Short mmCIF file of C-alpha atoms in Angstrom, two decimals:
data_model
loop_
_atom_site.label_atom_id
_atom_site.label_comp_id
_atom_site.label_asym_id
_atom_site.label_seq_id
_atom_site.Cartn_x
_atom_site.Cartn_y
_atom_site.Cartn_z
CA THR U 1 41.00 173.90 -176.52
CA MET U 2 38.08 171.84 -177.72
CA ASN U 3 37.78 171.40 -181.45
CA LEU U 4 36.53 168.92 -183.98
CA ALA U 5 39.42 166.70 -183.22
CA ASN U 6 38.24 166.00 -179.70
CA THR U 7 34.78 165.19 -180.95
CA LEU U 8 35.40 163.07 -183.92
CA LEU U 9 35.10 160.39 -184.18
CA LEU U 10 34.95 159.59 -184.75
CA LEU U 11 36.62 159.65 -187.46
CA THR U 12 34.45 160.47 -185.14
CA ALA U 13 36.52 159.50 -188.09
CA THR U 14 37.24 158.28 -187.85
CA CYS U 15 38.37 154.97 -193.77
CA GLY U 16 39.52 153.71 -197.02
CA VAL U 17 38.29 150.40 -195.79
CA ALA U 18 39.49 148.24 -198.64
CA MET U 19 42.60 150.33 -199.07
CA ALA U 20 43.42 150.79 -195.39
CA LYS U 21 45.33 148.46 -193.11
CA LYS U 22 43.10 145.46 -192.38
CA GLU U 23 43.23 143.17 -189.42
CA LYS U 24 41.01 140.35 -188.16
CA THR U 25 39.71 140.45 -184.62
CA LYS U 26 37.63 137.93 -182.72
CA LYS U 27 34.78 138.99 -180.47
CA SER U 28 33.46 136.43 -178.05
CA GLY U 29 30.25 134.88 -179.28
CA SER U 30 30.45 136.34 -182.79
CA LYS U 31 32.18 135.78 -186.07
CA SER U 32 35.39 137.61 -186.97
CA ASP U 33 35.23 141.31 -187.73
CA ASN U 34 37.26 142.97 -190.49
CA CYS U 35 38.95 146.04 -189.01
CA MET U 36 40.91 148.81 -190.67
CA THR U 37 42.69 151.89 -189.37
CA VAL U 38 42.34 155.36 -190.91
CA TYR U 39 43.34 158.88 -189.90
CA VAL U 40 41.32 162.11 -190.15
CA ASP U 41 42.73 165.65 -190.10
CA GLY U 42 41.27 167.42 -187.05
CA LEU U 43 42.58 170.93 -187.63
CA ASN U 44 40.04 172.35 -190.09
CA ASP U 45 36.78 172.38 -188.16
CA SER U 46 34.42 175.24 -187.38
CA PHE U 47 33.05 176.03 -183.92
CA LEU U 48 29.52 177.35 -183.39
CA GLY U 49 29.09 178.66 -179.86
CA ASP U 50 29.99 181.52 -177.55
CA ASP U 51 33.39 180.39 -176.24
CA ILE U 52 35.49 177.52 -177.62
CA ASN U 53 37.35 177.30 -174.28
CA ASN U 54 34.13 176.98 -172.26
CA ASN U 55 31.79 174.56 -174.02
CA GLU U 56 28.07 174.61 -173.30
CA VAL U 57 25.27 172.22 -174.22
CA GLY U 58 24.32 172.90 -177.83
CA ASP U 59 27.75 174.10 -179.00
CA ARG U 60 28.72 172.48 -182.31
CA TYR U 61 31.86 171.47 -184.15
CA ILE U 62 31.47 171.07 -187.91
CA TRP U 63 33.95 169.82 -190.50
CA ALA U 64 33.66 169.30 -194.25
CA LYS U 65 35.91 167.59 -196.73
CA VAL U 66 38.89 167.15 -194.41
CA LYS U 67 41.61 164.68 -195.40
CA LEU U 68 41.12 160.97 -194.80
CA ALA U 69 44.25 158.81 -195.05
CA THR U 70 45.76 155.43 -194.19
CA ASP U 71 48.68 157.07 -192.35
CA SER U 72 48.92 159.87 -189.78
CA TYR U 73 51.22 161.91 -192.06
CA TYR U 74 48.56 162.00 -194.82
CA ASN U 75 50.88 160.54 -197.46
CA ASP U 76 48.16 158.15 -198.63
CA VAL U 77 44.94 160.20 -198.88
CA ILE U 78 41.97 157.94 -199.67
CA GLY U 79 39.07 160.37 -199.38
CA VAL U 80 37.48 162.99 -197.16
CA SER U 81 35.49 163.17 -193.93
CA SER U 82 32.56 165.46 -193.10
CA GLY U 83 30.35 165.67 -190.05
CA GLU U 84 29.34 167.45 -186.91
CA CYS U 85 29.35 167.04 -183.15
CA THR U 86 26.97 168.70 -180.71
CA VAL U 87 27.86 169.10 -177.04
CA SER U 88 25.19 167.14 -175.15
CA GLN U 89 26.48 167.31 -171.55
CA VAL U 90 29.02 169.38 -169.64
CA ASP U 91 28.10 168.79 -165.97
CA GLY U 92 29.61 165.59 -164.56
CA GLY U 93 31.65 165.03 -167.72
CA PHE U 94 31.89 166.32 -171.26
CA TYR U 95 29.94 164.38 -173.92
CA GLU U 96 29.16 165.03 -177.56
CA TYR U 97 26.77 163.46 -180.05
CA CYS U 98 28.57 163.08 -183.38
CA LYS U 99 27.57 162.11 -186.91
CA THR U 100 30.34 161.41 -189.42
CA GLN U 101 30.47 160.54 -193.11
CA LEU U 102 33.55 159.22 -194.90
CA ILE U 103 33.67 159.58 -198.69
CA PHE U 104 36.23 157.40 -200.43
CA ASP U 105 38.16 158.14 -203.59
CA ASP U 106 37.40 154.71 -205.03
CA HIS U 107 35.75 154.12 -208.40
CA HIS U 108 32.46 153.37 -206.58
CA LYS U 109 32.48 156.74 -204.72
CA SER U 110 31.71 154.66 -201.63
CA THR U 111 30.62 156.24 -198.35
CA LEU U 112 30.46 155.09 -194.75
CA THR U 113 28.44 156.82 -192.01
CA PHE U 114 28.56 156.38 -188.24
CA GLU U 115 27.28 158.13 -185.14
CA GLY U 116 27.19 158.02 -181.37
CA VAL U 117 27.83 159.79 -178.09
CA SER U 118 31.48 160.20 -177.17
CA PRO U 119 33.41 161.72 -174.27
CA GLY U 120 35.37 164.80 -175.36
CA THR U 121 38.65 163.69 -173.82
CA LEU U 122 42.05 162.38 -174.84
CA GLU U 123 41.89 159.60 -172.26
CA VAL U 124 38.71 157.81 -173.41
CA PRO U 125 38.21 156.80 -177.05
CA GLY U 126 34.86 157.31 -178.73
CA LEU U 127 32.78 154.31 -179.76
CA ASP U 128 30.27 154.83 -182.58
CA THR U 129 27.89 152.62 -184.52
CA ILE U 130 28.11 152.27 -188.30
CA THR U 131 24.67 153.39 -189.49
CA GLY U 132 25.01 153.03 -193.24
CA GLY U 133 27.05 153.28 -196.38
CA SER U 134 26.96 153.23 -200.15
CA GLY U 135 28.92 151.66 -202.97
CA LYS U 136 31.11 148.87 -201.67
CA TYR U 137 29.91 149.62 -198.11
CA SER U 138 26.16 149.55 -198.83
CA LYS U 139 25.66 146.66 -196.37
CA ALA U 140 28.18 147.81 -193.76
CA ARG U 141 27.44 147.05 -190.11
CA GLY U 142 29.77 147.36 -187.15
CA TYR U 143 31.47 149.95 -184.98
CA VAL U 144 34.15 152.66 -185.03
CA ASN U 145 36.59 153.30 -182.18
CA THR U 146 38.11 156.80 -182.49
CA ILE U 147 41.15 158.00 -180.59
CA PRO U 148 42.30 161.65 -180.70
CA ILE U 149 46.09 161.95 -181.10
CA ASP U 150 48.53 164.86 -181.34
CA ASN U 151 46.35 166.93 -178.97
CA PHE U 152 43.29 166.59 -181.24
CA ALA U 153 45.18 167.51 -184.43
CA THR U 154 44.50 164.02 -185.83
CA PHE U 155 41.94 161.31 -185.16
CA LYS U 156 42.82 157.64 -185.47
CA SER U 157 39.71 155.59 -186.25
CA ILE U 158 39.60 151.82 -186.10
CA ILE U 159 36.64 150.72 -188.20
CA CYS U 160 35.37 147.18 -187.63
CA MET U 161 32.75 145.66 -189.91
CA GLN U 162 30.97 142.42 -189.21
#
């Protein structure tokens, strides 16, 4: 069934950036990006539409204050994720437009927001653009690559800031 998990991102997602696992990556023609991996609980979303098993353009998945952690077992919760995805295409492939906000449990009450169009499938990860942030992420720029795991029960988001 389709649920928030297959739309997120996106994290989607898919981010306790300073507290999460960090890694350096090199993109050709640019300086190094700082990347971190976080996990978002994909089980507590709401569906707005006629039939969750037969998505139509305009159907929405909404989630609020779901767990955000540095591990897929949610032992290290670092904040919450909220957002929504709207089905934008069903013919010739399933696509959703998603907006996601991560709110961190740091002393700054930092946030990170990202959005983009993602395929609603397990095989192709979503790729979103970081559109803003607050606190320690007030100047954040970069991208988020979100991968649904455990049949959409969890989203793994790799957040890369330039």
